[in-house]
Short mmCIF file of C-alpha atoms in Angstrom, two decimals:
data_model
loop_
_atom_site.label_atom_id
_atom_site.label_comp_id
_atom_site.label_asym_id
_atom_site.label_seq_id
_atom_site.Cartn_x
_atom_site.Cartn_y
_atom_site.Cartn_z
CA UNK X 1 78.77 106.05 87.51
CA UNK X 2 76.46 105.12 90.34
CA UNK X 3 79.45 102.86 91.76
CA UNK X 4 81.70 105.73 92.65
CA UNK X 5 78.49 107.57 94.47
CA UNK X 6 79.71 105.31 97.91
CA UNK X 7 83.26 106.79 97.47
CA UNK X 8 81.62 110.56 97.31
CA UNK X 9 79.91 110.24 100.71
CA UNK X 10 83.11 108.52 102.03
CA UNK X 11 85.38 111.17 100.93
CA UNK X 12 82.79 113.54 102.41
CA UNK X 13 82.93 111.71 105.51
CA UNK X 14 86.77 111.35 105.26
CA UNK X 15 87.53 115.15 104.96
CA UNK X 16 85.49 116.16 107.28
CA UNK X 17 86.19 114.03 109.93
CA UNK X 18 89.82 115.78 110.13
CA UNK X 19 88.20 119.57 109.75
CA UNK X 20 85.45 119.34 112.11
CA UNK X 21 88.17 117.57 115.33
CA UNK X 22 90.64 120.69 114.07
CA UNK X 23 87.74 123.04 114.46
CA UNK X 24 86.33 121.52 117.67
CA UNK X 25 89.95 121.67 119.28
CA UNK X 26 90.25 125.46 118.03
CA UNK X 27 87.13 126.37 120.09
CA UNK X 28 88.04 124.63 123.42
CA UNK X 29 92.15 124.85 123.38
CA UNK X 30 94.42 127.51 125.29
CA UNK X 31 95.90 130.25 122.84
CA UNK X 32 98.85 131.71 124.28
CA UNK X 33 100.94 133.16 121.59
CA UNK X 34 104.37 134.18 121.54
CA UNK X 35 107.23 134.82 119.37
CA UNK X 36 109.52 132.32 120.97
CA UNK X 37 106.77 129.81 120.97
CA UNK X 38 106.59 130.21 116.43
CA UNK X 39 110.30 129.15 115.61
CA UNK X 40 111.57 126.65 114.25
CA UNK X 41 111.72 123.50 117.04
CA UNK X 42 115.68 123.58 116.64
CA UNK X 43 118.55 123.82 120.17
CA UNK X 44 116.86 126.98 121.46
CA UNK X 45 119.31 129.62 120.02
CA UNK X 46 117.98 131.89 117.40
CA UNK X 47 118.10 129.86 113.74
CA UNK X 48 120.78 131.17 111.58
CA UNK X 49 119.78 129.61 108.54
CA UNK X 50 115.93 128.52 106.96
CA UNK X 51 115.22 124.75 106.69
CA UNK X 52 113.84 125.48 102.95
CA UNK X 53 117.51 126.81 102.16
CA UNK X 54 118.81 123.64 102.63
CA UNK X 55 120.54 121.37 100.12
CA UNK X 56 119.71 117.35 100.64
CA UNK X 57 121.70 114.59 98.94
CA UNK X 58 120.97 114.13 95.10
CA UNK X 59 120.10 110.38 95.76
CA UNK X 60 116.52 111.46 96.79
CA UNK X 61 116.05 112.76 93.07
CA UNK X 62 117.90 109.86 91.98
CA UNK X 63 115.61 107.30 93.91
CA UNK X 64 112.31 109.40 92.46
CA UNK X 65 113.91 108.80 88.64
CA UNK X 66 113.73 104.75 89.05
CA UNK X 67 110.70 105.09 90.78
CA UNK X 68 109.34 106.40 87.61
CA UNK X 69 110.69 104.45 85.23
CA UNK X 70 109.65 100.76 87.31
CA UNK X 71 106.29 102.48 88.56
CA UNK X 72 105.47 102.26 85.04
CA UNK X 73 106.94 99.48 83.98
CA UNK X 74 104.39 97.85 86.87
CA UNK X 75 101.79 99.96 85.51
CA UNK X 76 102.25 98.22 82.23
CA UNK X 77 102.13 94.81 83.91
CA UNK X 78 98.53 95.42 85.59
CA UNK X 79 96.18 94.89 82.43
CA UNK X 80 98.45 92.08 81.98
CA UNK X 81 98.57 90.20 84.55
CA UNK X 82 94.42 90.88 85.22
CA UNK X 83 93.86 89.14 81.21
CA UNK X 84 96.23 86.58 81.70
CA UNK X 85 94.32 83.85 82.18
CA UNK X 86 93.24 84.32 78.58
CA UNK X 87 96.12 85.42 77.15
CA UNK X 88 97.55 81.93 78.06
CA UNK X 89 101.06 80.85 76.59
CA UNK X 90 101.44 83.48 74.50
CA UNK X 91 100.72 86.26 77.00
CA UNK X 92 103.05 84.46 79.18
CA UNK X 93 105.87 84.65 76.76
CA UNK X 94 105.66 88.11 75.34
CA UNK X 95 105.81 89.57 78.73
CA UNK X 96 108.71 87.77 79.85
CA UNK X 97 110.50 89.32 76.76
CA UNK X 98 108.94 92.82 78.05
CA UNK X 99 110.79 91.67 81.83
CA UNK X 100 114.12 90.53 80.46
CA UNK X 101 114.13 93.53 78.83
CA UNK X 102 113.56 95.36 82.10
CA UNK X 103 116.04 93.02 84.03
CA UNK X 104 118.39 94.48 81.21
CA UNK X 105 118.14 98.38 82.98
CA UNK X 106 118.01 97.19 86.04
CA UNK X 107 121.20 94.98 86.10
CA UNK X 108 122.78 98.43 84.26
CA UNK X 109 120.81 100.65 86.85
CA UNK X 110 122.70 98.33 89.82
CA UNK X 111 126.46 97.95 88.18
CA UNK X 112 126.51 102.09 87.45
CA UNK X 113 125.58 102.23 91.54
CA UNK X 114 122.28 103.92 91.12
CA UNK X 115 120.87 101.58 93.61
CA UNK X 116 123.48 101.38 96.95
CA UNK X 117 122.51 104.84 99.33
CA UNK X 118 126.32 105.46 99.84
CA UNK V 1 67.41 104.65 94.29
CA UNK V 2 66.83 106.12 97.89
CA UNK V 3 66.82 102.78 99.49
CA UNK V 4 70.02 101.76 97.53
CA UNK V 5 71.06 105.22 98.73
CA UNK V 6 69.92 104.24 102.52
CA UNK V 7 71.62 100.86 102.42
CA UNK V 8 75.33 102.74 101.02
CA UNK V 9 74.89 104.84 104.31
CA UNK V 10 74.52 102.52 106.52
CA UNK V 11 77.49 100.68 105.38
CA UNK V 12 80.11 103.84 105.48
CA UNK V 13 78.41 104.75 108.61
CA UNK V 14 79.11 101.42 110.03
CA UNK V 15 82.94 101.47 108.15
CA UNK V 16 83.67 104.52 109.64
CA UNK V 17 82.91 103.96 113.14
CA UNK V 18 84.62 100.72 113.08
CA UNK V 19 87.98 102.64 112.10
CA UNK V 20 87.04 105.51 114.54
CA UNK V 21 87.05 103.10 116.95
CA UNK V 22 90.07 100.63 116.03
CA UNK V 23 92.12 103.70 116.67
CA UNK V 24 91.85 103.66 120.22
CA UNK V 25 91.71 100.00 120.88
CA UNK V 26 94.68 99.61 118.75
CA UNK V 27 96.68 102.80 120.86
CA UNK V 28 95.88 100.64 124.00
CA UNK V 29 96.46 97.26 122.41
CA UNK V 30 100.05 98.40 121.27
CA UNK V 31 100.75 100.08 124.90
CA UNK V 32 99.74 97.09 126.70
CA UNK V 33 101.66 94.82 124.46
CA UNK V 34 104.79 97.01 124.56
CA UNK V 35 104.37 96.59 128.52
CA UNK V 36 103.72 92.74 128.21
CA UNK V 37 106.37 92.09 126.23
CA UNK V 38 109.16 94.50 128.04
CA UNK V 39 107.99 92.73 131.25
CA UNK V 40 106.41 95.92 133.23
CA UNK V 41 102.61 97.06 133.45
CA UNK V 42 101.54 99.96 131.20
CA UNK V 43 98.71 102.15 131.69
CA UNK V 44 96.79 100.61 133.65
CA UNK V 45 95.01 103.08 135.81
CA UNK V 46 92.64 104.69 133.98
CA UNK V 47 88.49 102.48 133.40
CA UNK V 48 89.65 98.44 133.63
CA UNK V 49 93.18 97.68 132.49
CA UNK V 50 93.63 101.25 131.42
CA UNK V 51 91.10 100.69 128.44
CA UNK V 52 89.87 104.17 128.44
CA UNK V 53 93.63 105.59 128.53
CA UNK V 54 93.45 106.61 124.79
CA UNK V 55 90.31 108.70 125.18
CA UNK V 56 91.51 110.48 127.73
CA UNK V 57 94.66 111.13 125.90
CA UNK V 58 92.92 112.55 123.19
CA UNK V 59 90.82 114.78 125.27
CA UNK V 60 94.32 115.88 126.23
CA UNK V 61 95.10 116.82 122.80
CA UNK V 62 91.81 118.91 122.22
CA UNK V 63 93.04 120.94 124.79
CA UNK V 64 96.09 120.93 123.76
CA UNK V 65 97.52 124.45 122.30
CA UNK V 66 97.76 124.47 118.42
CA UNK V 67 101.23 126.46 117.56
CA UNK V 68 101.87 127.42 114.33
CA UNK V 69 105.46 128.24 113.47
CA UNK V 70 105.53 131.42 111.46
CA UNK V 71 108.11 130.24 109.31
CA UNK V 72 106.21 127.69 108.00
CA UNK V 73 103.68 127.36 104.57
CA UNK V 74 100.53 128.16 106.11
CA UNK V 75 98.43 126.64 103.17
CA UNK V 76 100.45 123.46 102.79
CA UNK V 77 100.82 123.28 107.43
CA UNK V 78 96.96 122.97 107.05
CA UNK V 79 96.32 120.81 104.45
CA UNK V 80 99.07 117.57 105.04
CA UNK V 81 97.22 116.22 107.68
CA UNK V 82 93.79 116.83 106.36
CA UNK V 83 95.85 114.32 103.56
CA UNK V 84 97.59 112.19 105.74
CA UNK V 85 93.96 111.27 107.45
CA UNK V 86 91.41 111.94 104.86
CA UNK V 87 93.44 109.45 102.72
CA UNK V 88 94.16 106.94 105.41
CA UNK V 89 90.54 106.82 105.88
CA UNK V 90 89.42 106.23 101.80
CA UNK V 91 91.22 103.04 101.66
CA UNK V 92 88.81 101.52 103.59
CA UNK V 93 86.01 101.48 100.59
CA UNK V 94 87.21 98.63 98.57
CA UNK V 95 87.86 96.06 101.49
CA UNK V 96 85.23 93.16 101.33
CA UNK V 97 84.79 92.63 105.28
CA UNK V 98 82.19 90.22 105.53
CA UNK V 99 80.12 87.84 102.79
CA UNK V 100 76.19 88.17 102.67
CA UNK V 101 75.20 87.99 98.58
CA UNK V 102 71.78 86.41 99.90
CA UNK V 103 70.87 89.37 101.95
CA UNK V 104 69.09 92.74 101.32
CA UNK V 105 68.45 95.22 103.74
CA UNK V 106 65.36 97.84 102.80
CA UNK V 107 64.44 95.59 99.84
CA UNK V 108 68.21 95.69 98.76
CA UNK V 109 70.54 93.33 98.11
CA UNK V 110 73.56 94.05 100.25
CA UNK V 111 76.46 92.40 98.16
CA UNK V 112 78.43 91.52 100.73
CA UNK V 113 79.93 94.18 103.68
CA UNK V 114 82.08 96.30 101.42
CA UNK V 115 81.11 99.71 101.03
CA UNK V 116 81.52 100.14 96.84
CA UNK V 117 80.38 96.89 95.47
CA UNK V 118 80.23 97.86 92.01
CA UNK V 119 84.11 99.43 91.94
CA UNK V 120 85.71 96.87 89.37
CA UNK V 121 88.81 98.75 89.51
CA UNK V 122 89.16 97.91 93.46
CA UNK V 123 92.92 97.15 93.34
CA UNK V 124 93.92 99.89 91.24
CA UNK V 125 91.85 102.10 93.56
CA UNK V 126 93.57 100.69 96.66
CA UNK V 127 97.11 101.67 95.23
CA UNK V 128 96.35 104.81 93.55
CA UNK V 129 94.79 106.46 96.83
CA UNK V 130 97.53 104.53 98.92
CA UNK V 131 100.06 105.99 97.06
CA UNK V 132 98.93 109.48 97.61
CA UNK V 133 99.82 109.25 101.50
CA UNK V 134 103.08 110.14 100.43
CA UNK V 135 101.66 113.59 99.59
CA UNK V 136 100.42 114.37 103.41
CA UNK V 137 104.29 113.16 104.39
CA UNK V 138 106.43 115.47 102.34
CA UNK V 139 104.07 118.34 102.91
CA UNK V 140 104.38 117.88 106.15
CA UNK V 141 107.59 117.78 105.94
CA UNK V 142 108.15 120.63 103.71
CA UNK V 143 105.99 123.54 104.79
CA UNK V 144 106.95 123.22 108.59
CA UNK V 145 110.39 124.77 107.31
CA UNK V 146 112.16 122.80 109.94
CA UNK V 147 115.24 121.07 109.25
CA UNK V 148 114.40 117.84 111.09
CA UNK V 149 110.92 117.89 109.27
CA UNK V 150 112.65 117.84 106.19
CA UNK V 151 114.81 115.07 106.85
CA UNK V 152 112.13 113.11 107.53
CA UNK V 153 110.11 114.23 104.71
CA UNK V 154 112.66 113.81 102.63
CA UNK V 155 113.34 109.69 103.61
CA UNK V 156 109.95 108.93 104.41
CA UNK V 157 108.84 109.75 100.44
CA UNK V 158 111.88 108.22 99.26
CA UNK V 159 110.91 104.90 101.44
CA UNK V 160 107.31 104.80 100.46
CA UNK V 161 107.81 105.42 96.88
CA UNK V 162 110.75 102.38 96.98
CA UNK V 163 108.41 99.72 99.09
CA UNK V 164 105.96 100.89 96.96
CA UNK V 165 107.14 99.33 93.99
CA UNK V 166 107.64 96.12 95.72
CA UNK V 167 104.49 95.89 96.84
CA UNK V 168 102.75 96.47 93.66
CA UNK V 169 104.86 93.69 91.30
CA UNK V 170 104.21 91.53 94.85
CA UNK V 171 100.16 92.34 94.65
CA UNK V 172 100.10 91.61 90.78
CA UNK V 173 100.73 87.83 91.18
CA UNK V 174 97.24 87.70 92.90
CA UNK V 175 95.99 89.48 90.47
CA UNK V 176 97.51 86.94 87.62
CA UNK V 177 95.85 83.98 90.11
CA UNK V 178 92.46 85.90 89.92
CA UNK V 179 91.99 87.44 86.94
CA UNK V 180 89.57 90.48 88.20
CA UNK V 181 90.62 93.94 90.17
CA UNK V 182 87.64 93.42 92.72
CA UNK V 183 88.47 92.38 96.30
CA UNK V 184 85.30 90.24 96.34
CA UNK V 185 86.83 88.32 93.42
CA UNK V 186 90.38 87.51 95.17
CA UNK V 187 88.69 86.60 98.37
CA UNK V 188 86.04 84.32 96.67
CA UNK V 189 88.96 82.64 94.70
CA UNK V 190 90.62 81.54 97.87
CA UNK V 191 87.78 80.40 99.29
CA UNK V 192 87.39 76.61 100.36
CA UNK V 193 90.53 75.33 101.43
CA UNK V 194 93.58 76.35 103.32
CA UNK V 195 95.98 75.25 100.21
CA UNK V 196 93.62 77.98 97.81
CA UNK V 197 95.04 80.89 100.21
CA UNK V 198 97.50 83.00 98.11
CA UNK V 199 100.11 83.32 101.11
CA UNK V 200 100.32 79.18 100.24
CA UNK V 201 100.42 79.47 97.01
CA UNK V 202 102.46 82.61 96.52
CA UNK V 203 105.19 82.19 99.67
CA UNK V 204 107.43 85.10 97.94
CA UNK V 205 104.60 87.20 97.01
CA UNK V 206 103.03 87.19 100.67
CA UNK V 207 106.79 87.63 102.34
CA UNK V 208 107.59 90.52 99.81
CA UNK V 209 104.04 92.09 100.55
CA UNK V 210 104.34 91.77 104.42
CA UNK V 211 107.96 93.45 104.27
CA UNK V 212 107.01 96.49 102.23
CA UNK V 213 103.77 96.85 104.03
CA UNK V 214 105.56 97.40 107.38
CA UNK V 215 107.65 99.73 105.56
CA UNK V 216 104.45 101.41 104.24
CA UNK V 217 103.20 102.27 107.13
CA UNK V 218 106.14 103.39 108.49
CA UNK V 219 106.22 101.29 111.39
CA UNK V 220 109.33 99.72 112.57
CA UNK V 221 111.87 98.32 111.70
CA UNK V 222 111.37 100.80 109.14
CA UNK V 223 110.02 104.25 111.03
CA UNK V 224 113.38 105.97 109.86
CA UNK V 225 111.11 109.40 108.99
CA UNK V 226 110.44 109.70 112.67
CA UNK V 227 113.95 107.91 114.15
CA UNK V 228 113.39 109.85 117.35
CA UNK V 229 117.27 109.49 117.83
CA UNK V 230 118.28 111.20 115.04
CA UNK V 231 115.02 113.65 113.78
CA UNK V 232 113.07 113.82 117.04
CA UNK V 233 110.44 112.99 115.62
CA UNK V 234 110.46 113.30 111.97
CA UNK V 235 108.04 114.95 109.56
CA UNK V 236 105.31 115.87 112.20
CA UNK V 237 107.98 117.66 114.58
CA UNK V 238 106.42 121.21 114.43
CA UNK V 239 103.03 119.86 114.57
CA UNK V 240 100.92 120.02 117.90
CA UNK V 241 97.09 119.18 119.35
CA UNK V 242 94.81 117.65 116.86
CA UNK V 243 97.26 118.40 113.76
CA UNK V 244 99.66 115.94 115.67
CA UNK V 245 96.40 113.98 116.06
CA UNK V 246 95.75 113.47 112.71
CA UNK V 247 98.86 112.15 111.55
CA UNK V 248 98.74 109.84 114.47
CA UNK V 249 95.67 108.43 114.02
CA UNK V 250 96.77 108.18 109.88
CA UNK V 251 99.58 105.98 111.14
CA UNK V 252 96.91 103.35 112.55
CA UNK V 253 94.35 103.22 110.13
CA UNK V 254 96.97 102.40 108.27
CA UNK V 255 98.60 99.66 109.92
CA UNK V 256 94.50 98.23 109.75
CA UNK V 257 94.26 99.14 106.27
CA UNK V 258 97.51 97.35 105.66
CA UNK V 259 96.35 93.95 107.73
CA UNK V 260 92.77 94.36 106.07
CA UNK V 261 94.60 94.20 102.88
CA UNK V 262 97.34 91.20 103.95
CA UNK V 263 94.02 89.55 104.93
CA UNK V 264 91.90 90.00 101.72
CA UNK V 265 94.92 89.26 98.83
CA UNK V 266 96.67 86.38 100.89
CA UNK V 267 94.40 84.74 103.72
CA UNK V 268 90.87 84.60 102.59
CA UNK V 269 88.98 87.51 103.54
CA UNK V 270 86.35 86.36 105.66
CA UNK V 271 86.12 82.52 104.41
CA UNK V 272 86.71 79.76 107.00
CA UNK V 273 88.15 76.83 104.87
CA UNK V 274 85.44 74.16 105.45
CA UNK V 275 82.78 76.13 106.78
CA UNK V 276 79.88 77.68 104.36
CA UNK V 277 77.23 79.89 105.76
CA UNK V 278 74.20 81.21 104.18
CA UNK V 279 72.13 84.91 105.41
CA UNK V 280 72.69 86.92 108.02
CA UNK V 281 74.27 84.13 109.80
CA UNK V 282 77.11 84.56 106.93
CA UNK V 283 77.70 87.70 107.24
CA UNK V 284 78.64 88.01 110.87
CA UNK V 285 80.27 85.06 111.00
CA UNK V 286 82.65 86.02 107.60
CA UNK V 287 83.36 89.60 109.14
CA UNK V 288 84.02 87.99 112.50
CA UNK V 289 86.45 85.81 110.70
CA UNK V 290 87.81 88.61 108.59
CA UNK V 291 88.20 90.49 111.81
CA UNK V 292 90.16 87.84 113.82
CA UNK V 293 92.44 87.46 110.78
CA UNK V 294 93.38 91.20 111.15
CA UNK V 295 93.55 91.03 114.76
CA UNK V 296 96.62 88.85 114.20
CA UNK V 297 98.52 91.33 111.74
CA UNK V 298 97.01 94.14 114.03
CA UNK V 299 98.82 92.36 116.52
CA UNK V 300 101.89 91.07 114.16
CA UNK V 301 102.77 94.78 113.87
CA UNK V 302 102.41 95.34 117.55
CA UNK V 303 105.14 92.02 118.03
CA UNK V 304 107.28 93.17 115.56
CA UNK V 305 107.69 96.75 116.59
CA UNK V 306 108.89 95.67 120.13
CA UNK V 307 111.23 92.74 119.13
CA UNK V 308 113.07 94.52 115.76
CA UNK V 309 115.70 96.58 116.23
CA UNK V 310 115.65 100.05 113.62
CA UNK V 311 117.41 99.95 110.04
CA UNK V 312 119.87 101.84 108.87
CA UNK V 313 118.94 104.31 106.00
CA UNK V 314 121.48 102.90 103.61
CA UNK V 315 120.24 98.96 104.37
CA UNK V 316 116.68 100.14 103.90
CA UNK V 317 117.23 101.09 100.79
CA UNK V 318 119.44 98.32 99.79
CA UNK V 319 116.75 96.30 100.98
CA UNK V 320 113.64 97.50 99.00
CA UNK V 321 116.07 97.93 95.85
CA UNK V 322 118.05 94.88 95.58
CA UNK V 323 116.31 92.51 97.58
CA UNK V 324 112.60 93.26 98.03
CA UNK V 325 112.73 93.64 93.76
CA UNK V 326 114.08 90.55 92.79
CA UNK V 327 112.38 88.30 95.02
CA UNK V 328 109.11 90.07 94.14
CA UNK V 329 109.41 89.68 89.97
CA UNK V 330 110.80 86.04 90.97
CA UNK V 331 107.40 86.01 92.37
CA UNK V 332 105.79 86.72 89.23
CA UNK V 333 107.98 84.42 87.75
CA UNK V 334 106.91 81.51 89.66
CA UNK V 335 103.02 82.48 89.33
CA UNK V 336 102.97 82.75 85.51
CA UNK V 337 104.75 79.42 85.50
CA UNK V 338 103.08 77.57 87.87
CA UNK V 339 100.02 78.90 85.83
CA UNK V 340 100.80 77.98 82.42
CA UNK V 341 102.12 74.30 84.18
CA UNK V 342 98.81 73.65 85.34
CA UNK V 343 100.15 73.62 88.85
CA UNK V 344 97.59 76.45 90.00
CA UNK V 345 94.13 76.59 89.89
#
């Protein structure tokens, strides 16, 4: 346990580095508030629609999917590739069955269009 | 325990003021090179050669006024760039800057200046907290309710979580050559001569790494979240004085994280091929060699940001999915090959 005690007091550090220039800034900044001032940063006229109503293009959700599926395909590959060394020929072999089989989805993944942003 | 406790201090109080202080130098470095290379001066007026420009322009920002739109998430407005900064910041941790095993400071040995020695996990750690960034983005993003915040919420994730993927298959041929998750391990490994240095041995890997680490850190040519053109200015449009701040200064610890990192898995941390030093002597002289190494990537992102023209979203993509990908399993390929031959150490 006593190895993750450095990463406590850098987190510390880390978060409240951010809080403590945000707080500073609060005390010493201008506050001039106005209604106009709070919209939306959009052409100037008054915002006839919200920006969380809006619909975005189904390849973002498409994108996170793969992302998924090869993240942990990778995460598979980590223990792997740390032992193999060891593992040696055999090691070598069984995870290139494990990546052809991969290559397999991806190949389908590419020819059904899943990865071309048009 | 409380001089073990003394000597951890020490090092994240030196860690952090080192990246509290690259900021600035690195704001000035990439004005004046923008200058230098689009033949005109840059700031220039402010302390000699305009060095103290960036600390006046964050003064500027503390006085700054902090408007919050009242559309927005007020929760979520607060905490992305507590997330984009805080995280940019723990990265740091597992990077082995200098050498020193024979040292001890307070009657402790110093194992080398990296600020969690004992973390065996340090790769893992690197990419799990890297990967979190993307959190502080689409927050961003999201809770400003802006449309042009969205946007670039919206592509930024979809980037990072695409380079991403190349640039873990890219970092687990090192791993194959090394055989441990800590830093110190992949740096000693390389040590002694130029032809031990991953980027030699693992051409693909290094190329594939570089690429998706520019894409990463969302500098260009791959800043399409804030392609002032098109989204002003991307996810951080709504955001002003130190909030703005935060996100800014995220963006260039992480172009330092990413050359720290560049330096440590492909160019031999701090070892100069040839040259062995023992005690304090060491030390300074590894993390002056680490630092000159990151200097040039510092500086590599500075070049490349000023000569590259900006993608387009669609070739991006097509990029990191059916180019980056390939080349960065033909990478493992190669490695487990080259391995089993007998060709690699």
């Amino acid at each position: 346990m006593s190895a993750y005690i450095p990463i406590l007091l850098f987190i510390l550090v880390a978060v409240s580095f951010p809080i403590i220039t945000i707080l500073i800034a609060k005390l010493v900044q201008a506050g001039r508030h106005d209604p106009v001032k709070a919209e939306p940063y959009e052409c100037g006229i008054k915002p006839t629609s919200e920006a969380h109503d809006t619909r975005f293009s189904v390849r973002y959700y498409l994108i996170a999917v793969l992302f998924v599926v090869f993240d942990v395909e990778t995460v598979f590959l980590y223990p792997w590739a740390v032992m193999f060394r060891k593992l040696a020929l055999f090691g070598f072999i069984e995870m290139f069955v494990f990546l052809a089989i991969l290559v397999v989805g991806y190949v389908y993944a590419w020819r059904r269009g899943a990865l071309s942003w048009v | 325990m409380w001089a073990e406790l003394a000597v951890t201090t020490a090092k994240v109080v030196v860690v952090a003021l080192a990246m509290v202080t690259t900021v600035p130098i690195m704001v000035w470095v990439e004005r004046r090179g923008a200058a230098f290379i689009q033949d005109r001066l840059g700031p220039n007026r402010v302390g000699p050669l305009g060095l103290f420009q960036p600390v006046i322009d964050v003064v500027k920002l503390i006085f700054k006024e902090d408007v919050t739109p009242a559309a927005a998430n007020k929760g979520l407005y607060y905490l992305a760039p507590l997330i984009s900064l805080g995280v940019a910041m723990v990265t740091f941790i597992v990077i082995p800057f200098g050498a020193g095993h024979d040292v001890s400071l307070f009657g402790v040995p110093l194992r080398g200046l990296i600020v969690a020695p004992d973390l065996n996990v340090g790769v893992l750690y690197l990419l799990a907290i890297g990967s979190l960034s993307v959190y502080g983005i689409v927050l961003a993003g999201w809770s400003s309710n802006n449309k042009y915040s969205l946007l670039g919420g919206l592509r930024s994730s979809a980037q990072l979580i695409s380079y991403e993927l190349a640039m873990t298959l890219a970092v687990l041929g090192v791993l194959m050559a090394t055989g441990s998750l800590h830093l110190s391990d992949v740096v000693a490994r390389q040590s002694g001569a130029v032809w031990h240095w991953n980027a030699v041995t693992q051409v693909i890997g290094f190329a594939v790494f570089l690429v998706a680490a520019f894409a990463e850190t969302n500098r260009l040519p791959f800043d399409l979240a804030e392609a002032e053109t098109e989204l002003v200015a991307g996810y951080h449009v709504e955001y002003s004085s130190m909030k703005f701040a935060c996100f800014f200064m995220a963006e260039y610890l992480n172009m330092a994280t990413a050359s720290a990192l560049t330096v440590t898995l492909f160019f031999g941390g701090g070892t100069l091929p040839g040259v062995t030093l023992t005690g304090w002597l060491g030390l300074f002289v590894s993390t002056a060699v680490f630092v000159a190494k990151m200097c040039f990537f510092l500086w590599l992102f500075v070049w490349v940001r000023w000569s590259l023209p900006r993608f387009r979203y669609d070739q991006l993509m097509q990029l990191g999915w059916k180019g980056l990908l390939p080349l960065a399993t033909l990478n493992l390929v190669w490695v487990g090959i080259a391995m089993t031959m007998g060709w690699l150490r």
